[in-house]
Amino acid sequence: MEEIQSQSDNYRSSSSSASSPASRVPSSNFFYLRKPGSLRQPISFEDSPEWEDTDADVRVEEGGDSINAATAPVSPSLSKLNSGSLPSPPMPEGAAVTRKTAGASVVWKDLAVTIKGKRKYSDKVVKSSNGYALPGTMTVIMGPAKSGKSTLLRAIAGRLHPSAKMYGEVFINGAKTRLLYGSYGFVDRETTLIGSLTVREYLYYSALLQLPGFFCQKKSVVEEAIQAMSLGDYANKLIGGHCYMKGLARGERRRVSIARELVMRPRILFIDEPLYHLDSVSALLMMVTLKKLASTGCTIIFTIYQSSTEVFGLFDRICLLSNGNTLFFGETLACLQHFSNAGFPCPIMQSPSDHFLRAINTDFDRIIAMCKNWQDDNGDFSSVNMDTAVAIRTLEATYKSSADAAAVETMMLRLTEKEGPLLKSKGKASNATRIAVLTWRSLLIMSREWKYYWLRLILYMILTLCIGTVFSGLGHSLSSVVKRVAAIFVFVSFTSLLSIAGVPALLKEVKIYASEESNQHSGALVFLFGQLLSSIPFLFLISISSSLVFYFLIGLRDGFSLLMYFVLNFFMCLFVNEGLLLAVTSFWQNIFWSILTLVTIHVVMMLSAGYLRIRNELPRPMWKYPLSYIAFHTYSIQGLLENEYLGTNFAVGQVRTISGLQALHSAYDISQSSNSKWENLLVLFLMAIGYRILVFVLLHFHVRKNVSLHRIWQCRKSTT
């Protein structure tokens, strides 16, 4: 204790500009303190709701989507801090939200989370945390990097990775229960948005994927979400922009990702780092918007690393974490008083959040050492001379023995002694509806986004013109057979290889799926069918345009049925290749490794396709069995050559003739059966189905696992 007292005295002397604890709160030097009697005062510890005799007159309307609430008079706050309180900036005119939300109280008791290998010295990421959140308020979880903020948020929301173990209890409206689909919304730190859609279109399709019922009923929900997040001026603007118009800024994009969850009209909203990568103006606008949303009755819980003084003034309650330990929970002004009582008063000209993080972030120890070295050479450089480990122990010990902790325990007891109304699921859209919505949305995206299929169509046409002009004028003599085989091999192989240009677009689709699947807006089967159905028209357009150019430039046999088989064969080849692209992209979820893997696979398939060396002459281990049978090039080329040469004859001299099969004997190995070309087409179809089944398995297991691991990695690396 002598060491702690010594460190506290040193820090108090270093903060000479700070007011004493007695005069610190309230103080006129804090411009963010609210005058007595001002509106929008946060609910104090004594203002706990009781389900039979509540502080607010709540009448739930039919359907449970709205309430009428009569706000109760605000009672005196803990430690008589209501003589000055934290303000809310004036709301813009016309920004009032008429719809009220029947929020829910959330209580977490002795909550602890362990993740194996997460910490260097301990697997405990969160250690015995207690707290609560009330309807109509904003509760912030604040702390330095690797303090367990996001883990605590996910634990409360019931969205921890399966490898994490949670201990303790979470109460919703006084009952120990899990949050059901539709009763809450969760916004990740990074949400993949669709840049080729407008804000209104994106939210409308999100509503169709989430909500049951008729399409016409979703429009009003979308408009409410747009108004709630102040996106009215951007509703018809493309999220990603285009060559003549910039897309939305980060602040607007972040509000769009929150609006996506609001279409469900959630009772509780969890947000991981709403101010992530936002500038000060965008951050303030975001917080004002969330404050406006909370005023409708929604319970909002979010994490934050640090904030400006203006943003700090909007919080109702703060949960301060450091290395998984709860250093304080309570009203924001009470937190200032807590630091003063512990011997670390906040200087007048310093932001409270900066002061909190300065006191509890152990990374500052290295800066302190640098400052001391600088001081030795250049005189006084910094007055920072506090050991953060001692400060953390001091704050934790002070909080555990304080009236704030006792008040929290009392409030938690009152919130959990009686069970309130259970939150019910609002239902989901059917899988058939989701498949139809995803198909139509994907068609719209593909038609607008040139990177999907329009670029590939242009590249295919250029490549086909090049191949066609190189091999033009071959004629129909016996000497042209080898050259025609070469032309067909080059056409099939190079067009398949060129399709790798679609990897970035497919990778974006997989990321969108992962983002929507994490919130149960989509599923592996729904995404697979939607992507499959939407890609067919574009693949058919590419196949018929490329086939027509190649067919007539090379001068293949006349006949409508022969031409249609050529188009169908090439379409199936592209269809199989699309499944291969999607499978590899789903496995790696990285553009570099996906392209590298696909190039390698295509080169190996080209080597074993039977052109560079006849299939029967390939080395049996590996090249013939199994590679030549796995390569879809083999079946496509065989089918096209059988379509061209079966039933044909070539004159050898003036008397003797040979069949097309004999003419191909030294160039390529094909079957003598008249139905063999249709058998090859069937094999291509079965391969396309097989690749889709593989994609389904990867999406259902591998992608979900990678997303969860990516979140854990983010928690380790970034400000969680």
XYZ file of C-alpha atoms in Angstrom:
720
model
C 0.000 0.000 0.000
C 2.942 2.332 0.621
C 4.067 1.756 -2.965
C 0.579 2.502 -4.282
C 0.301 5.620 -2.134
C 3.708 6.815 -3.318
C 2.810 6.348 -6.959
C -0.520 8.084 -6.435
C 1.209 11.051 -4.784
C 3.663 11.293 -7.683
C 0.881 11.271 -10.240
C -1.165 13.788 -8.262
C 1.819 16.129 -8.173
C 2.366 15.646 -11.914
C -1.212 16.787 -12.578
C -0.876 20.188 -10.960
C -3.472 21.620 -13.273
C -6.080 19.168 -12.051
C -8.638 20.151 -9.491
C -8.808 18.356 -6.172
C -11.291 15.507 -5.654
C -13.452 17.709 -3.503
C -13.829 20.361 -6.131
C -13.430 18.138 -9.176
C -17.095 17.227 -9.641
C -19.061 19.229 -10.374
C -16.860 21.992 -11.726
C -17.512 24.890 -14.026
C -14.193 24.147 -15.753
C -15.813 21.152 -17.463
C -17.712 22.637 -20.390
C -19.384 19.296 -21.051
C -21.221 19.279 -17.695
C -24.964 19.697 -17.979
C -26.783 22.343 -16.060
C -29.184 21.178 -13.352
C -32.645 20.378 -14.671
C -31.532 19.912 -18.276
C -33.273 17.365 -20.461
C -32.044 13.927 -21.519
C -30.395 13.241 -18.204
C -29.079 9.668 -17.947
C -30.985 7.265 -15.753
C -29.364 7.097 -12.329
C -28.756 4.039 -10.179
C -31.983 4.640 -8.289
C -34.018 4.684 -11.502
C -34.179 0.905 -11.949
C -37.275 -0.422 -13.699
C -39.565 -2.768 -11.829
C -41.819 -4.906 -13.971
C -44.950 -4.379 -11.869
C -44.316 -0.786 -10.813
C -42.073 0.710 -13.457
C -40.647 4.208 -13.643
C -42.020 4.486 -17.159
C -45.586 3.909 -18.171
C -45.136 1.314 -20.902
C -48.024 0.182 -23.083
C -46.992 -2.329 -25.715
C -49.064 -2.047 -28.841
C -50.289 -5.016 -30.792
C -47.417 -6.733 -32.558
C -44.889 -5.744 -29.939
C -42.978 -3.452 -32.276
C -43.711 -0.136 -30.564
C -44.488 1.298 -27.170
C -45.805 4.474 -25.651
C -43.520 5.578 -22.860
C -44.082 8.347 -20.355
C -40.720 9.286 -18.918
C -40.476 9.358 -15.141
C -38.946 12.256 -13.243
C -35.237 11.813 -12.774
C -34.199 11.003 -9.227
C -30.954 12.146 -7.563
C -27.944 10.227 -8.835
C -25.242 8.346 -7.028
C -22.967 10.493 -4.868
C -25.182 13.479 -5.686
C -23.533 13.968 -9.070
C -26.649 15.252 -10.746
C -25.773 18.834 -9.923
C -23.876 18.539 -13.182
C -24.291 15.813 -15.737
C -23.266 14.906 -19.236
C -25.044 16.657 -22.102
C -26.617 15.603 -25.309
C -26.080 17.972 -28.267
C -29.287 19.573 -29.529
C -31.069 17.348 -31.980
C -31.605 18.776 -35.487
C -35.098 19.856 -36.352
C -37.178 17.205 -37.983
C -34.851 14.467 -36.730
C -37.251 13.120 -34.119
C -38.128 9.483 -34.502
C -41.791 8.862 -33.806
C -41.577 5.089 -33.505
C -40.751 3.917 -30.009
C -38.950 0.660 -29.335
C -39.717 -1.595 -26.413
C -36.149 -1.973 -25.211
C -34.876 -4.583 -22.780
C -32.650 -4.535 -19.728
C -29.416 -6.506 -19.908
C -27.494 -7.691 -16.844
C -24.237 -9.640 -16.826
C -23.113 -11.149 -13.545
C -19.652 -12.570 -12.745
C -19.021 -12.889 -16.478
C -15.679 -14.467 -17.379
C -14.379 -15.682 -20.746
C -11.408 -17.925 -21.453
C -9.868 -18.482 -24.881
C -6.988 -20.928 -25.098
C -3.830 -19.247 -26.334
C -5.376 -15.759 -26.417
C -3.185 -14.298 -23.674
C 0.505 -14.920 -23.108
C 0.266 -15.562 -19.390
C -3.408 -16.407 -18.925
C -6.281 -17.761 -20.991
C -8.750 -15.485 -19.192
C -9.745 -12.669 -21.513
C -12.528 -11.289 -19.304
C -12.437 -11.716 -15.529
C -15.571 -11.589 -13.390
C -17.268 -8.593 -14.985
C -20.518 -7.155 -13.616
C -22.753 -4.573 -15.199
C -26.079 -3.753 -16.780
C -27.702 -1.751 -19.559
C -31.142 -0.136 -19.470
C -33.611 0.720 -22.252
C -33.120 4.147 -23.759
C -29.467 4.421 -22.716
C -26.024 3.992 -24.264
C -23.586 1.804 -22.354
C -19.979 1.895 -23.549
C -17.275 -0.685 -22.908
C -13.979 1.205 -22.964
C -10.388 0.163 -22.524
C -6.967 -0.043 -24.182
C -5.955 -2.585 -26.800
C -6.261 -6.256 -25.772
C -8.364 -5.386 -22.744
C -11.210 -7.736 -23.681
C -13.782 -5.205 -24.891
C -15.005 -7.074 -27.963
C -14.886 -10.397 -26.155
C -17.111 -9.040 -23.383
C -19.517 -7.576 -25.950
C -19.745 -10.895 -27.799
C -20.189 -12.795 -24.556
C -23.153 -10.624 -23.582
C -24.672 -11.021 -27.064
C -24.055 -14.798 -27.081
C -21.810 -14.669 -30.152
C -18.547 -16.094 -28.834
C -16.439 -18.448 -30.935
C -16.989 -22.130 -30.052
C -13.400 -22.329 -28.766
C -14.188 -19.693 -26.111
C -15.738 -20.715 -22.797
C -18.004 -18.356 -20.905
C -18.683 -18.442 -17.182
C -21.269 -16.406 -15.333
C -24.803 -15.360 -16.162
C -26.540 -13.008 -18.572
C -30.092 -11.831 -17.836
C -32.464 -10.310 -20.395
C -35.403 -8.551 -18.747
C -34.560 -10.385 -15.545
C -34.576 -13.874 -17.105
C -31.627 -16.102 -17.925
C -32.201 -16.678 -21.619
C -30.423 -16.463 -24.958
C -31.174 -13.671 -27.366
C -33.302 -14.923 -30.237
C -33.030 -13.992 -33.894
C -34.624 -10.618 -34.560
C -34.679 -9.515 -30.925
C -31.216 -7.983 -31.153
C -28.805 -6.615 -33.697
C -25.035 -7.060 -33.808
C -22.746 -4.854 -35.901
C -19.186 -6.064 -36.436
C -16.276 -3.681 -36.587
C -15.873 -4.305 -40.304
C -18.938 -5.065 -42.412
C -18.675 -5.884 -46.114
C -21.068 -3.644 -48.024
C -22.136 -3.917 -51.670
C -20.715 -0.913 -53.482
C -22.781 -1.268 -56.658
C -26.083 -0.804 -54.792
C -27.566 2.401 -53.454
C -28.170 2.752 -49.730
C -31.915 2.258 -50.158
C -31.455 -0.781 -52.409
C -28.952 -2.375 -50.031
C -31.229 -1.943 -47.025
C -34.275 -3.099 -48.968
C -32.599 -6.338 -50.032
C -31.362 -6.801 -46.454
C -34.935 -6.417 -45.215
C -36.146 -8.986 -47.745
C -33.499 -11.448 -46.554
C -34.279 -10.930 -42.873
C -37.988 -10.313 -42.458
C -40.923 -12.595 -43.219
C -44.021 -11.269 -44.934
C -44.779 -9.491 -48.202
C -42.338 -7.317 -50.109
C -44.479 -4.193 -49.856
C -44.364 -4.316 -46.056
C -40.569 -3.945 -46.023
C -40.409 -0.467 -47.567
C -41.628 1.352 -44.468
C -39.083 -0.515 -42.332
C -36.285 0.523 -44.680
C -37.342 4.164 -44.647
C -37.427 4.134 -40.829
C -33.892 2.724 -40.729
C -32.692 5.379 -43.181
C -34.175 8.166 -41.076
C -32.964 6.645 -37.805
C -29.349 6.709 -39.025
C -29.647 10.121 -40.737
C -29.015 8.684 -44.205
C -31.796 10.526 -46.026
C -29.356 12.585 -48.124
C -27.497 9.448 -49.216
C -30.421 7.077 -49.766
C -30.147 7.099 -53.584
C -26.362 7.254 -53.731
C -24.246 4.255 -54.667
C -22.354 2.947 -51.649
C -19.169 2.366 -53.632
C -19.683 5.121 -56.204
C -18.526 4.824 -59.817
C -16.034 6.433 -62.160
C -17.855 9.782 -62.116
C -18.965 9.839 -58.484
C -17.271 9.064 -55.192
C -18.798 6.510 -52.883
C -19.883 7.038 -49.310
C -17.347 8.154 -46.735
C -16.436 5.872 -43.855
C -18.857 7.560 -41.489
C -21.806 7.016 -43.816
C -20.711 3.441 -44.560
C -20.597 2.717 -40.838
C -24.113 4.088 -40.411
C -25.326 1.946 -43.331
C -23.964 -1.181 -41.622
C -25.870 -0.209 -38.455
C -29.022 0.557 -40.449
C -28.867 -2.971 -41.877
C -29.502 -4.314 -38.383
C -32.208 -1.743 -37.646
C -34.536 -3.155 -40.294
C -35.302 -5.924 -37.779
C -36.333 -3.282 -35.212
C -34.129 -4.878 -32.535
C -34.754 -4.330 -28.830
C -31.017 -4.442 -28.091
C -28.240 -3.228 -30.386
C -24.615 -4.342 -29.978
C -21.952 -2.440 -31.921
C -18.268 -3.309 -32.021
C -16.242 -0.096 -32.407
C -18.796 2.232 -34.040
C -16.080 4.911 -34.332
C -13.552 2.614 -36.013
C -11.427 4.644 -38.482
C -13.682 7.713 -38.217
C -12.490 11.287 -37.943
C -13.660 13.529 -35.111
C -16.572 15.067 -37.038
C -17.847 11.705 -38.298
C -17.419 10.231 -34.817
C -19.506 12.985 -33.224
C -22.209 12.625 -35.879
C -22.263 8.874 -35.313
C -22.677 9.275 -31.551
C -25.389 11.907 -31.905
C -27.244 9.546 -34.261
C -26.927 6.660 -31.812
C -28.068 8.934 -28.975
C -31.125 9.802 -31.025
C -31.716 6.101 -31.633
C -31.396 5.354 -27.903
C -33.969 8.030 -27.146
C -36.564 5.837 -28.898
C -36.127 3.197 -26.186
C -33.532 0.906 -27.785
C -30.842 -0.526 -25.495
C -27.432 0.197 -27.036
C -24.183 -1.428 -25.914
C -20.964 -0.788 -27.807
C -17.191 -0.829 -27.476
C -14.858 2.075 -27.990
C -11.139 2.687 -27.718
C -11.179 6.393 -26.938
C -13.272 9.438 -27.731
C -13.284 13.206 -27.771
C -14.742 15.224 -24.903
C -17.933 15.919 -26.867
C -18.455 12.234 -27.642
C -17.676 11.267 -24.057
C -20.450 13.574 -22.912
C -23.034 11.462 -24.745
C -22.411 8.225 -22.855
C -24.815 7.184 -20.128
C -22.714 4.477 -18.513
C -19.181 3.275 -18.905
C -17.561 -0.105 -18.274
C -13.804 0.432 -18.018
C -11.617 -2.609 -18.710
C -7.895 -3.281 -18.501
C -6.411 -6.741 -19.123
C -9.864 -8.230 -18.648
C -10.388 -6.619 -15.227
C -13.288 -4.257 -14.595
C -11.849 -1.066 -13.129
C -15.164 0.774 -13.026
C -18.801 0.464 -14.014
C -21.307 3.249 -13.587
C -22.291 6.673 -14.834
C -19.718 8.630 -16.757
C -19.406 11.446 -14.214
C -19.071 8.916 -11.434
C -16.076 7.507 -13.306
C -14.380 10.905 -13.121
C -15.082 11.011 -9.409
C -13.737 7.458 -9.076
C -10.389 8.419 -10.625
C -10.207 11.455 -8.356
C -10.929 9.341 -5.280
C -8.172 6.929 -6.331
C -5.686 9.779 -6.572
C -5.713 10.324 -10.322
C -7.844 13.425 -11.039
C -8.392 14.378 -14.655
C -6.637 17.611 -15.710
C -9.035 20.333 -16.767
C -7.815 20.640 -20.357
C -7.593 16.879 -21.006
C -10.244 14.612 -22.507
C -11.608 12.175 -19.902
C -11.185 9.158 -22.188
C -7.569 10.134 -22.918
C -6.966 10.464 -19.189
C -8.529 7.060 -18.464
C -6.463 5.286 -21.102
C -3.328 7.161 -20.036
C -3.762 5.822 -16.531
C -4.561 2.163 -17.363
C -2.689 1.428 -20.615
C 0.487 -0.498 -19.801
C 1.971 0.433 -23.187
C 2.644 3.885 -21.747
C 5.431 2.413 -19.608
C 7.709 2.336 -22.649
C 6.858 5.959 -23.406
C 7.647 6.862 -19.801
C 11.108 5.295 -20.167
C 11.700 7.271 -23.353
C 10.585 10.476 -21.661
C 12.956 9.897 -18.771
C 15.883 9.390 -21.148
C 14.900 12.540 -23.008
C 14.619 14.407 -19.739
C 18.185 13.466 -18.799
C 19.513 15.025 -21.995
C 17.140 17.922 -22.596
C 15.695 18.826 -19.241
C 12.042 18.425 -18.353
C 10.196 16.854 -21.261
C 7.225 15.209 -19.599
C 5.752 15.052 -16.138
C 4.439 11.535 -16.747
C 5.970 9.425 -14.004
C 3.240 6.980 -13.017
C 3.595 3.185 -13.039
C 0.461 2.025 -14.871
C 0.460 -1.396 -13.194
C 0.218 0.324 -9.805
C -2.490 2.654 -11.116
C -4.536 -0.315 -12.329
C -4.280 -2.079 -8.980
C -5.202 1.135 -7.196
C -8.258 1.770 -9.372
C -9.441 -1.838 -9.100
C -9.055 -1.901 -5.321
C -10.750 1.482 -4.954
C -13.692 0.418 -7.109
C -14.289 -2.869 -5.275
C -14.563 -1.055 -1.960
C -16.534 1.918 -3.285
C -20.197 2.837 -3.056
C -20.300 2.647 -6.890
C -19.720 -1.127 -6.857
C -22.299 -1.572 -4.098
C -24.829 0.460 -6.090
C -24.186 -1.694 -9.152
C -24.817 -4.853 -7.126
C -28.054 -3.359 -5.768
C -29.190 -2.363 -9.247
C -28.396 -5.798 -10.683
C -30.359 -7.431 -7.867
C -33.400 -5.255 -8.556
C -33.215 -5.980 -12.294
C -32.998 -9.752 -11.834
C -35.367 -10.334 -8.910
C -38.419 -10.293 -11.199
C -38.727 -11.609 -14.727
C -40.064 -9.251 -17.337
C -41.527 -9.993 -20.774
C -39.493 -12.496 -22.797
C -38.078 -11.346 -26.100
C -39.555 -13.318 -28.969
C -38.208 -14.083 -32.380
C -39.961 -12.264 -35.222
C -39.400 -15.115 -37.646
C -37.233 -15.387 -40.733
C -37.799 -15.146 -44.429
C -38.220 -18.548 -46.067
C -35.311 -20.136 -47.931
C -37.237 -19.890 -51.203
C -37.689 -16.159 -50.667
C -34.035 -15.722 -49.776
C -32.899 -17.619 -52.881
C -35.129 -15.452 -55.079
C -33.871 -12.253 -53.405
C -30.215 -13.248 -53.644
C -30.617 -14.270 -57.282
C -32.229 -10.974 -58.246
C -29.710 -8.970 -56.170
C -26.777 -10.828 -57.731
C -28.157 -10.232 -61.228
C -28.403 -6.524 -60.460
C -24.868 -6.422 -59.025
C -23.384 -8.371 -61.936
C -25.083 -6.132 -64.478
C -23.666 -3.007 -62.807
C -20.243 -4.245 -61.764
C -17.907 -4.530 -64.752
C -15.419 -6.701 -62.860
C -17.848 -9.607 -62.641
C -18.640 -10.736 -66.192
C -18.457 -7.727 -68.528
C -14.672 -7.601 -68.274
C -14.474 -11.340 -68.840
C -16.765 -11.033 -71.870
C -14.453 -8.430 -73.413
C -11.353 -10.500 -72.667
C -12.961 -13.647 -74.069
C -13.940 -11.864 -77.290
C -10.421 -10.492 -77.737
C -8.864 -13.912 -77.068
C -11.325 -15.661 -79.390
C -10.605 -13.179 -82.192
C -6.881 -13.755 -81.721
C -7.229 -17.557 -81.807
C -9.674 -17.407 -84.718
C -7.467 -15.208 -86.867
C -4.343 -17.271 -86.113
C -6.059 -20.531 -87.149
C -8.266 -19.122 -89.938
C -8.278 -20.552 -93.467
C -7.437 -24.127 -92.468
C -9.801 -25.765 -94.942
C -11.176 -29.306 -94.532
C -8.335 -31.451 -95.827
C -6.611 -34.229 -93.916
C -3.646 -31.966 -93.236
C -5.876 -29.523 -91.325
C -6.906 -32.058 -88.659
C -3.884 -31.555 -86.402
C -4.219 -27.785 -86.643
C -7.933 -27.914 -85.765
C -7.153 -30.038 -82.718
C -4.599 -27.427 -81.672
C -7.112 -24.608 -82.186
C -9.772 -26.348 -80.055
C -7.234 -27.168 -77.327
C -6.009 -23.563 -77.202
C -9.581 -22.229 -77.194
C -10.760 -24.419 -74.288
C -7.568 -24.142 -72.237
C -6.892 -20.430 -72.606
C -10.486 -19.311 -72.077
C -10.628 -21.430 -68.910
C -7.359 -19.915 -67.729
C -8.599 -16.410 -68.536
C -11.619 -16.872 -66.269
C -9.293 -16.384 -63.294
C -9.911 -12.672 -63.903
C -13.212 -13.211 -62.049
C -11.522 -14.189 -58.764
C -11.718 -10.689 -57.174
C -15.470 -10.540 -57.829
C -16.033 -14.048 -56.451
C -13.935 -13.248 -53.390
C -16.123 -10.234 -52.719
C -19.226 -12.434 -52.988
C -17.774 -14.870 -50.438
C -17.022 -12.001 -48.048
C -20.565 -10.666 -48.420
C -21.883 -14.146 -47.688
C -19.668 -14.450 -44.585
C -20.873 -11.069 -43.315
C -24.543 -11.919 -43.850
C -24.238 -15.477 -42.561
C -22.712 -14.278 -39.279
C -25.986 -12.448 -38.569
C -28.140 -15.306 -39.909
C -29.282 -13.255 -42.899
C -28.181 -15.955 -45.325
C -27.009 -19.557 -45.452
C -24.648 -21.742 -47.453
C -27.402 -23.387 -49.507
C -29.203 -20.087 -50.100
C -26.017 -18.360 -51.248
C -25.036 -21.292 -53.470
C -28.363 -21.385 -55.300
C -28.514 -17.600 -55.590
C -25.022 -17.392 -57.067
C -25.665 -20.341 -59.347
C -28.911 -19.030 -60.818
C -27.624 -15.482 -61.260
C -24.422 -16.581 -63.032
C -26.129 -18.759 -65.656
C -27.352 -15.904 -67.943
C -23.925 -14.252 -68.013
C -22.056 -17.533 -68.586
C -24.454 -18.360 -71.437
C -23.907 -14.911 -72.968
C -20.136 -15.409 -72.820
C -20.314 -18.931 -74.218
C -22.593 -18.159 -77.166
C -20.730 -14.994 -78.218
C -17.285 -16.615 -77.988
C -18.461 -19.843 -79.647
C -19.992 -18.058 -82.629
C -16.833 -16.039 -83.292
C -14.551 -19.072 -82.950
C -16.816 -21.459 -84.881
C -17.057 -19.353 -88.013
C -13.497 -17.984 -88.002
C -12.046 -21.494 -87.784
C -14.586 -22.809 -90.284
C -15.919 -25.817 -88.439
C -18.529 -28.109 -90.002
C -21.803 -26.547 -91.060
C -24.939 -27.621 -89.215
C -27.176 -25.968 -86.639
C -27.161 -28.978 -84.317
C -23.358 -29.112 -84.448
C -23.150 -25.423 -83.603
C -25.592 -25.775 -80.706
C -23.604 -28.682 -79.275
C -20.439 -26.584 -79.489
C -22.150 -23.756 -77.574
C -23.580 -26.158 -74.973
C -20.252 -27.906 -74.499
C -18.383 -24.643 -73.997
C -21.101 -23.413 -71.602
C -20.700 -26.551 -69.483
C -16.939 -26.068 -69.547
C -17.349 -22.529 -68.176
C -19.953 -23.801 -65.699
C -17.518 -26.373 -64.290
C -14.715 -23.838 -64.237
C -16.908 -21.369 -62.328
C -17.464 -24.006 -59.643
C -13.717 -24.603 -59.419
C -13.057 -20.862 -59.058
C -15.668 -20.554 -56.317
C -14.321 -23.600 -54.448
C -10.713 -22.362 -54.425
C -11.763 -18.815 -53.523
C -13.936 -20.093 -50.666
C -11.054 -22.186 -49.359
C -8.363 -19.487 -49.341
C -10.420 -16.281 -49.056
C -7.276 -14.505 -50.223
C -6.798 -13.143 -53.714
C -3.076 -13.953 -54.005
C -3.294 -17.595 -52.907
C -6.510 -18.129 -54.861
C -4.974 -16.943 -58.143
C -1.744 -18.858 -57.533
C -3.647 -22.074 -56.786
C -5.943 -21.705 -59.799
C -3.098 -21.030 -62.227
C -1.309 -24.140 -60.947
C -4.452 -26.285 -61.260
C -5.167 -25.094 -64.799
C -1.598 -25.677 -65.966
C -1.642 -29.226 -64.560
C -5.012 -29.891 -66.211
C -3.711 -28.584 -69.547
C -0.693 -30.909 -69.325
C -2.908 -33.943 -68.653
C -5.712 -33.054 -71.101
C -4.364 -35.373 -73.803
C -3.119 -32.892 -76.400
C 0.547 -32.439 -75.552
C 0.723 -36.201 -75.248
C -2.070 -38.627 -76.140
C -3.996 -39.743 -73.091
C -3.173 -43.465 -73.522
C 0.537 -42.645 -73.674
C 0.603 -40.581 -70.468
C 2.488 -42.105 -67.502
C -0.110 -44.122 -65.624
C 0.803 -42.997 -62.105
C -0.461 -39.502 -61.437
C -0.770 -38.134 -64.997
C -3.259 -40.598 -66.477
C -4.660 -41.793 -63.166
C -6.135 -39.633 -61.766
C -5.174 -36.260 -63.301
C -6.393 -36.873 -66.867
C -9.759 -37.999 -65.471
C -10.031 -35.032 -63.087
C -9.223 -32.412 -65.751
C -12.457 -31.044 -67.204
C -10.455 -29.931 -70.262
C -10.235 -33.590 -71.324
C -13.988 -34.106 -71.586
C -14.659 -30.742 -73.201
C -12.005 -31.212 -75.914
C -13.067 -34.810 -76.532
C -16.686 -33.789 -76.946
C -15.860 -30.956 -79.353
C -13.591 -33.164 -81.484
C -16.181 -35.964 -81.571
C -18.790 -33.401 -82.584
C -16.518 -32.259 -85.419
C -15.066 -35.526 -86.775
C -17.343 -38.471 -85.980
C -19.156 -39.466 -89.172
C -16.686 -37.711 -91.461
C -14.275 -39.175 -94.048
C -11.081 -37.904 -95.621
C -9.721 -38.890 -99.021
C -6.243 -40.371 -99.151
C -5.178 -40.235 -102.750
C -7.794 -40.887 -105.436
C -9.178 -44.193 -104.220
C -8.739 -44.697 -100.469
C -10.602 -42.833 -97.686
C -10.219 -42.871 -93.912
C -12.687 -41.938 -91.170
C -12.374 -38.907 -88.941
C -11.547 -41.211 -86.018
C -8.573 -42.624 -87.911
C -7.483 -39.144 -88.924
C -7.425 -38.138 -85.235
C -5.581 -41.282 -84.137
C -2.166 -39.637 -83.950
C -3.434 -36.247 -82.684
C -6.026 -37.017 -80.001
C -7.733 -40.010 -78.452
C -11.531 -40.060 -78.865
C -14.208 -42.742 -78.625
C -15.833 -44.543 -81.553
C -19.318 -44.441 -80.017
C -21.812 -42.084 -81.609
C -23.119 -41.137 -78.167
C -19.714 -40.443 -76.665
C -20.007 -36.677 -77.095
C -23.163 -36.675 -74.988
C -21.451 -38.832 -72.397
C -18.680 -36.245 -72.167
C -21.321 -33.553 -71.730
C -22.889 -35.575 -68.906
C -19.506 -35.929 -67.202
C -19.046 -32.141 -67.354
C -22.484 -31.658 -65.807
C -21.681 -34.097 -62.978
C -18.355 -32.338 -62.368
C -20.209 -29.008 -62.109
C -22.547 -30.522 -59.503
C -19.584 -32.009 -57.653
C -17.784 -28.677 -57.434
C -20.961 -27.025 -56.112
C -21.246 -29.672 -53.394
C -17.627 -28.966 -52.472
C -18.412 -25.242 -52.336
C -21.363 -25.931 -50.038
C -19.132 -27.888 -47.634
C -16.486 -25.137 -47.672
C -19.048 -22.405 -47.093
C -20.797 -24.281 -44.318
C -17.708 -25.235 -42.359
C -14.500 -23.628 -43.587
C -15.733 -20.083 -44.261
C -17.629 -19.910 -40.953
C -14.526 -21.140 -39.088
C -12.261 -18.676 -40.897
C -14.575 -15.760 -40.080
C -14.546 -16.670 -36.385
C -10.769 -17.083 -36.381
C -10.415 -13.763 -38.199
C -12.429 -12.075 -35.460
C -10.216 -13.623 -32.788
C -7.136 -12.490 -34.700
C -8.584 -8.988 -34.917
C -9.154 -9.041 -31.170
C -5.489 -9.872 -30.672
C -4.123 -7.358 -33.139
C -6.403 -4.345 -32.950
C -8.138 -2.239 -30.351
C -10.258 -4.850 -28.649
